[in-house]
Amino acid sequence: MSSSGTHTGDQTRVLDIESSAAGRAHDTSAPSPSLKPNVLEAPCPHGSGSGSSLNEKDPQDSPNPLNAPLRKPRPNRAPTPRKFAPPPWKRRAGWGGYLAESIPTCNIVPTLVLQAFSAGILDATTYADFSTFASNQTGNTILLTVSIVGAHPLLMLTGISLGSFLGSAFVFGHLGHFMGVRRRGWLFLTTLTQALIMFICAILLSPNGSPRVSPGGPHEWLTLSLFAIMSGAQVAMARQSACQEMPTAPMTSSYVDLMADKYIFLRWKHPKAGPRNRRVMYIGAMIVGGVLGAVVHKYAGSWVVVLVTGFMKMAVVAALALAAPEQVQEE
């Protein structure tokens, strides 16, 4: 009797558990009070509409980065080229950075025109005084070969001029490779050396100078050697500046290159007329310089011509001081 009553009670509890589980399954729309988030309701800031949670964020306040407009990447633009170099006292790197700058070939071209002009002035004087050249070593080579067989009396002067020129080109050329052929500091050094030599020669040839080193004197070779040393340094500088149209000494190759230039008839400002224009400027500077040197030599004397050449070298130094450096493209 007792066992049957116990069995009936167990069945009743099982049925109650199943009925309560079924009731919870049917009532899915009502959330459980324990699962409801504990948030505070705040009124709409605009004064109307339903309240919004303080913990909720407006989608417009934090836009999705995936929906943001795409920005085009900036291309690597070369910096705007300067017309003139800023003075060293306005630089963070100071004088060291100023002298270490490399000057592009296009900014060295005006200085090479001045160098060619001064070379024309000087050669007109040296040939008139010494019957030999200081920078045109093509002519000196021919004169030297002629002098060997006795057809030209100035064997010693021609040989000294050629040897001094070659020695100077060797020394200054290798110094340029060591220091940087287009570094502002090196261009200053070699041009100032040329100017100093010219001023020394002007003193030697002046009326107050020694007649022993003047043309016709027993030591005239010393003055001619100084002229050739200056010319060797000048031509080495010009050739290493990567402007092949302005060697500042020979003329034959420039004449041929100009006549054979396929762009010879283009207008002056045509993009392809750059080499032709540089050859024209070089040839014109040499011719005008030679005429001016001959006129000054005739009416004022050799020392005035040399003095003018020295001041032309100082003008080259001033142009190099103002020349804009190469612009390094930043990433």
Coordinates of C-alpha atoms in Angstrom, one line a residue:
M1 CA 0.0 0.0 0.0
S2 CA 2.8 2.4 0.9
S3 CA 4.8 1.5 -2.2
S4 CA 1.9 2.3 -4.6
G5 CA 1.4 5.7 -2.9
T6 CA 5.0 6.6 -3.3
H7 CA 5.0 5.7 -7.0
T8 CA 1.9 7.9 -7.6
G9 CA 3.6 10.9 -5.9
D10 CA 6.7 10.6 -8.1
Q11 CA 4.6 10.6 -11.2
T12 CA 2.8 13.7 -10.1
R13 CA 6.1 15.6 -9.6
V14 CA 7.4 14.6 -13.0
L15 CA 4.2 15.9 -14.6
D16 CA 4.6 19.2 -12.8
I17 CA 8.2 19.7 -14.0
E18 CA 7.3 18.9 -17.6
S19 CA 4.3 21.3 -17.5
S20 CA 6.4 24.2 -16.1
A21 CA 9.2 23.6 -18.7
A22 CA 6.6 23.6 -21.5
G23 CA 5.2 26.9 -20.2
R24 CA 8.6 28.6 -20.3
A25 CA 9.2 27.4 -23.8
H26 CA 5.9 28.9 -25.0
D27 CA 6.6 32.3 -23.2
T28 CA 9.6 33.4 -25.3
S29 CA 8.5 36.9 -26.0
A30 CA 8.9 38.1 -22.4
P31 CA 12.5 38.6 -21.4
S32 CA 13.7 37.4 -18.0
P33 CA 13.9 40.2 -15.4
S34 CA 17.3 39.0 -14.4
L35 CA 18.7 39.2 -18.0
K36 CA 17.4 42.7 -18.7
P37 CA 20.3 45.2 -18.9
N38 CA 20.5 47.8 -16.2
V39 CA 20.6 51.0 -18.3
L40 CA 19.3 54.5 -17.6
E41 CA 17.0 56.2 -20.0
A42 CA 17.8 59.8 -21.0
P43 CA 15.5 62.2 -22.8
C44 CA 16.2 63.1 -26.4
P45 CA 18.4 66.1 -26.6
H46 CA 16.1 67.6 -29.2
G47 CA 13.1 67.5 -26.8
S48 CA 10.9 65.0 -28.7
G49 CA 10.8 61.3 -29.5
S50 CA 11.6 58.3 -27.3
G51 CA 14.5 58.3 -24.8
S52 CA 17.9 56.8 -25.7
S53 CA 20.3 55.0 -23.6
L54 CA 23.3 56.9 -22.3
N55 CA 25.5 53.8 -23.1
E56 CA 24.4 53.7 -26.7
K57 CA 26.3 55.7 -29.4
D58 CA 24.9 57.5 -32.4
P59 CA 26.3 55.8 -35.5
Q60 CA 26.9 59.3 -37.0
D61 CA 29.1 60.2 -34.0
S62 CA 31.6 57.4 -34.8
P63 CA 31.5 56.8 -38.5
N64 CA 32.6 53.4 -39.8
P65 CA 36.1 53.7 -41.2
L66 CA 35.1 51.3 -44.0
N67 CA 32.6 53.8 -45.2
A68 CA 35.0 56.7 -45.2
P69 CA 36.0 58.1 -48.6
L70 CA 39.3 56.7 -49.9
R71 CA 42.2 59.2 -50.2
K72 CA 44.5 59.1 -53.2
P73 CA 48.1 58.5 -52.2
R74 CA 50.3 61.5 -52.7
P75 CA 52.8 61.1 -55.5
N76 CA 56.5 61.7 -54.8
R77 CA 57.0 65.2 -56.0
A78 CA 60.3 66.8 -56.5
P79 CA 60.8 69.9 -54.4
T80 CA 60.4 73.2 -56.1
P81 CA 63.9 74.2 -57.4
R82 CA 65.5 77.3 -55.9
K83 CA 66.8 80.1 -58.1
F84 CA 69.5 80.9 -55.6
A85 CA 71.2 79.2 -52.7
P86 CA 70.2 80.4 -49.2
P87 CA 73.1 82.0 -47.3
P88 CA 75.0 79.7 -44.9
W89 CA 74.1 81.7 -41.8
K90 CA 70.4 80.9 -42.4
R91 CA 71.0 77.2 -42.5
R92 CA 70.8 74.6 -39.8
A93 CA 73.9 72.9 -41.1
G94 CA 75.9 76.2 -41.4
W95 CA 79.0 76.6 -43.5
G96 CA 79.7 72.9 -43.5
G97 CA 76.5 72.0 -45.2
Y98 CA 76.8 75.0 -47.5
L99 CA 80.2 74.0 -48.8
A100 CA 79.3 70.3 -49.0
E101 CA 76.4 70.9 -51.4
S102 CA 76.6 69.7 -55.0
I103 CA 75.7 72.2 -57.7
P104 CA 73.9 70.7 -60.7
T105 CA 75.4 71.1 -64.1
C106 CA 72.7 73.4 -65.3
N107 CA 73.6 75.9 -62.6
I108 CA 77.3 75.7 -63.4
V109 CA 76.8 76.7 -67.1
P110 CA 76.8 80.5 -66.4
T111 CA 80.1 80.2 -64.6
L112 CA 81.6 78.2 -67.6
V113 CA 80.5 80.9 -69.9
L114 CA 82.5 83.4 -67.8
Q115 CA 85.4 81.0 -67.7
A116 CA 85.4 80.7 -71.5
F117 CA 85.3 84.5 -71.8
S118 CA 88.3 84.9 -69.5
A119 CA 90.2 82.2 -71.4
G120 CA 89.6 84.0 -74.7
I121 CA 91.0 87.2 -73.1
L122 CA 94.0 85.5 -71.7
D123 CA 95.0 83.5 -74.8
A124 CA 95.0 86.6 -76.9
T125 CA 97.5 88.1 -74.6
T126 CA 99.8 85.1 -74.0
Y127 CA 100.2 84.4 -77.7
A128 CA 100.9 88.1 -78.4
D129 CA 103.6 88.2 -75.7
F130 CA 105.1 84.7 -75.7
S131 CA 104.2 83.4 -79.2
T132 CA 102.7 80.4 -77.6
F133 CA 99.4 79.4 -75.8
A134 CA 98.5 79.0 -72.2
S135 CA 95.3 76.9 -72.6
N136 CA 95.1 75.9 -76.2
Q137 CA 97.4 72.9 -75.9
T138 CA 96.4 71.6 -79.4
G139 CA 98.3 74.5 -80.9
N140 CA 101.1 74.0 -78.4
T141 CA 101.5 70.4 -79.4
I142 CA 101.9 71.3 -83.0
L143 CA 104.3 74.1 -82.2
L144 CA 106.3 71.6 -80.0
T145 CA 106.6 69.1 -82.8
V146 CA 107.7 71.9 -85.2
S147 CA 110.2 73.2 -82.7
I148 CA 111.8 69.8 -82.4
V149 CA 113.0 69.9 -86.0
G150 CA 114.1 73.6 -85.7
A151 CA 111.3 75.2 -87.6
H152 CA 110.1 77.1 -84.5
P153 CA 112.6 78.8 -82.1
L154 CA 110.5 78.7 -78.9
L155 CA 111.0 75.1 -78.0
M156 CA 111.5 75.7 -74.3
L157 CA 108.5 78.0 -73.8
T158 CA 106.2 75.7 -75.6
G159 CA 107.4 72.7 -73.7
I160 CA 107.1 74.5 -70.3
S161 CA 103.5 75.6 -71.2
L162 CA 102.4 72.1 -72.2
G163 CA 104.1 70.4 -69.2
S164 CA 102.7 72.9 -66.7
F165 CA 99.2 72.5 -68.2
L166 CA 99.3 68.7 -68.0
G167 CA 100.7 68.7 -64.4
S168 CA 98.1 71.2 -63.2
A169 CA 95.3 69.2 -64.9
F170 CA 96.6 66.0 -63.2
V171 CA 96.7 67.5 -59.7
F172 CA 93.5 69.5 -59.8
G173 CA 91.6 66.7 -61.6
H174 CA 92.4 64.1 -59.0
L175 CA 91.8 66.6 -56.2
G176 CA 88.4 67.2 -57.7
H177 CA 87.7 63.5 -57.7
F178 CA 88.7 63.3 -54.0
M179 CA 86.7 66.3 -52.8
G180 CA 83.7 66.0 -55.2
V181 CA 83.9 67.5 -58.7
R182 CA 80.7 69.6 -58.2
R183 CA 80.9 70.3 -54.5
R184 CA 80.6 74.0 -53.8
G185 CA 83.7 74.0 -51.5
W186 CA 85.9 72.4 -54.2
L187 CA 84.6 74.8 -56.9
F188 CA 85.4 77.7 -54.6
L189 CA 88.9 76.4 -53.9
T190 CA 89.9 75.8 -57.5
T191 CA 88.4 79.1 -58.8
L192 CA 90.0 81.1 -56.0
T193 CA 93.3 79.5 -56.8
Q194 CA 92.9 80.5 -60.4
A195 CA 92.1 84.1 -59.4
L196 CA 95.1 84.2 -57.1
I197 CA 97.4 83.1 -59.8
M198 CA 96.1 85.8 -62.1
F199 CA 96.6 88.5 -59.6
I200 CA 100.2 87.3 -59.0
C201 CA 100.8 87.4 -62.7
A202 CA 99.3 90.9 -63.0
I203 CA 101.8 92.1 -60.3
L204 CA 104.7 90.5 -62.1
L205 CA 103.7 92.1 -65.4
S206 CA 102.9 95.5 -64.0
P207 CA 105.2 98.5 -64.5
N208 CA 106.4 98.0 -61.0
G209 CA 107.2 94.3 -61.6
S210 CA 110.5 92.7 -62.3
P211 CA 111.5 92.9 -66.0
R212 CA 113.3 89.6 -65.7
V213 CA 109.9 87.7 -65.6
S214 CA 108.2 89.9 -68.2
P215 CA 108.0 88.9 -71.9
G216 CA 111.5 89.0 -73.4
G217 CA 113.2 88.6 -70.0
P218 CA 115.4 85.7 -69.0
H219 CA 112.8 84.2 -66.8
E220 CA 109.7 84.8 -68.8
W221 CA 109.0 81.1 -68.7
L222 CA 107.9 81.6 -65.0
T223 CA 105.0 83.8 -65.9
L224 CA 104.0 81.6 -68.8
S225 CA 104.1 78.6 -66.5
L226 CA 101.7 80.3 -64.1
F227 CA 99.4 81.0 -66.9
A228 CA 99.4 77.3 -68.0
I229 CA 98.9 76.1 -64.4
M230 CA 95.8 78.3 -64.1
S231 CA 94.5 77.1 -67.4
G232 CA 95.0 73.4 -66.5
A233 CA 93.0 73.9 -63.3
Q234 CA 90.3 75.7 -65.2
V235 CA 89.9 73.1 -67.9
A236 CA 89.9 70.3 -65.4
M237 CA 87.1 72.0 -63.5
A238 CA 85.1 72.5 -66.7
R239 CA 85.5 69.0 -68.0
Q240 CA 84.5 67.4 -64.6
S241 CA 81.3 69.5 -64.4
A242 CA 79.6 67.2 -66.9
C243 CA 78.9 70.0 -69.4
Q244 CA 80.6 68.6 -72.5
E245 CA 79.6 71.5 -74.7
M246 CA 81.8 74.0 -72.7
P247 CA 85.4 72.7 -72.3
T248 CA 86.6 76.3 -71.9
A249 CA 89.8 75.7 -74.0
P250 CA 89.6 73.9 -77.4
M251 CA 87.4 75.2 -80.2
T252 CA 87.7 72.6 -82.9
S253 CA 85.4 70.0 -81.4
S254 CA 82.9 72.7 -80.5
Y255 CA 82.8 74.0 -84.1
V256 CA 82.3 70.5 -85.5
D257 CA 79.6 69.6 -82.9
L258 CA 77.7 72.8 -83.7
M259 CA 77.8 72.3 -87.4
A260 CA 76.8 68.6 -87.2
D261 CA 74.0 69.2 -84.6
K262 CA 70.8 68.0 -86.1
Y263 CA 68.9 70.5 -84.0
I264 CA 70.9 73.5 -85.2
F265 CA 67.9 75.2 -86.8
L266 CA 65.5 74.9 -83.9
R267 CA 64.4 78.1 -82.1
W268 CA 66.4 79.1 -79.0
K269 CA 63.8 78.1 -76.4
H270 CA 63.1 74.7 -77.9
P271 CA 63.4 71.8 -75.4
K272 CA 65.9 70.0 -77.6
A273 CA 68.1 73.0 -78.4
G274 CA 69.9 73.0 -75.1
P275 CA 73.3 71.5 -76.3
R276 CA 73.2 73.7 -79.4
N277 CA 72.6 76.8 -77.3
R278 CA 75.5 76.0 -74.9
R279 CA 77.9 75.5 -77.9
V280 CA 76.8 78.9 -79.3
M281 CA 77.3 80.6 -76.0
Y282 CA 80.7 79.0 -75.6
I283 CA 82.0 79.9 -79.0
G284 CA 80.6 83.4 -78.8
A285 CA 82.3 83.9 -75.3
M286 CA 85.7 82.7 -76.6
I287 CA 85.5 84.9 -79.7
V288 CA 84.3 88.1 -77.9
G289 CA 86.9 87.4 -75.1
G290 CA 89.7 87.1 -77.7
V291 CA 88.7 90.4 -79.4
L292 CA 88.5 92.2 -76.0
G293 CA 91.8 90.8 -74.9
A294 CA 93.5 91.9 -78.1
V295 CA 92.1 95.4 -77.8
V296 CA 93.0 95.8 -74.1
H297 CA 96.5 94.4 -74.7
K298 CA 97.1 96.9 -77.5
Y299 CA 95.9 100.0 -75.6
A300 CA 96.5 99.2 -71.9
G301 CA 99.2 96.5 -71.7
S302 CA 99.4 92.9 -70.7
W303 CA 99.1 93.4 -67.0
V304 CA 95.7 95.1 -67.4
V305 CA 94.4 92.1 -69.4
V306 CA 95.6 89.7 -66.7
L307 CA 94.0 91.9 -64.0
V308 CA 90.7 91.8 -65.9
T309 CA 91.0 88.0 -66.1
G310 CA 91.5 87.9 -62.3
F311 CA 88.3 89.9 -61.7
M312 CA 86.5 87.6 -64.1
K313 CA 87.5 84.7 -61.9
M314 CA 86.1 86.5 -58.8
A315 CA 82.9 87.0 -60.7
V316 CA 82.8 83.2 -61.2
V317 CA 83.2 82.7 -57.4
A318 CA 80.3 85.1 -56.8
A319 CA 78.1 83.1 -59.3
L320 CA 79.1 79.8 -57.6
A321 CA 78.2 81.3 -54.2
L322 CA 74.6 82.1 -55.5
A323 CA 74.1 78.9 -57.5
A324 CA 71.3 76.8 -56.2
P325 CA 72.2 73.3 -55.0
E326 CA 70.8 70.0 -56.1
Q327 CA 67.3 69.3 -54.6
V328 CA 67.1 65.8 -53.0
Q329 CA 63.7 64.2 -53.6
E330 CA 62.0 63.2 -50.4
E331 CA 59.9 60.1 -50.1

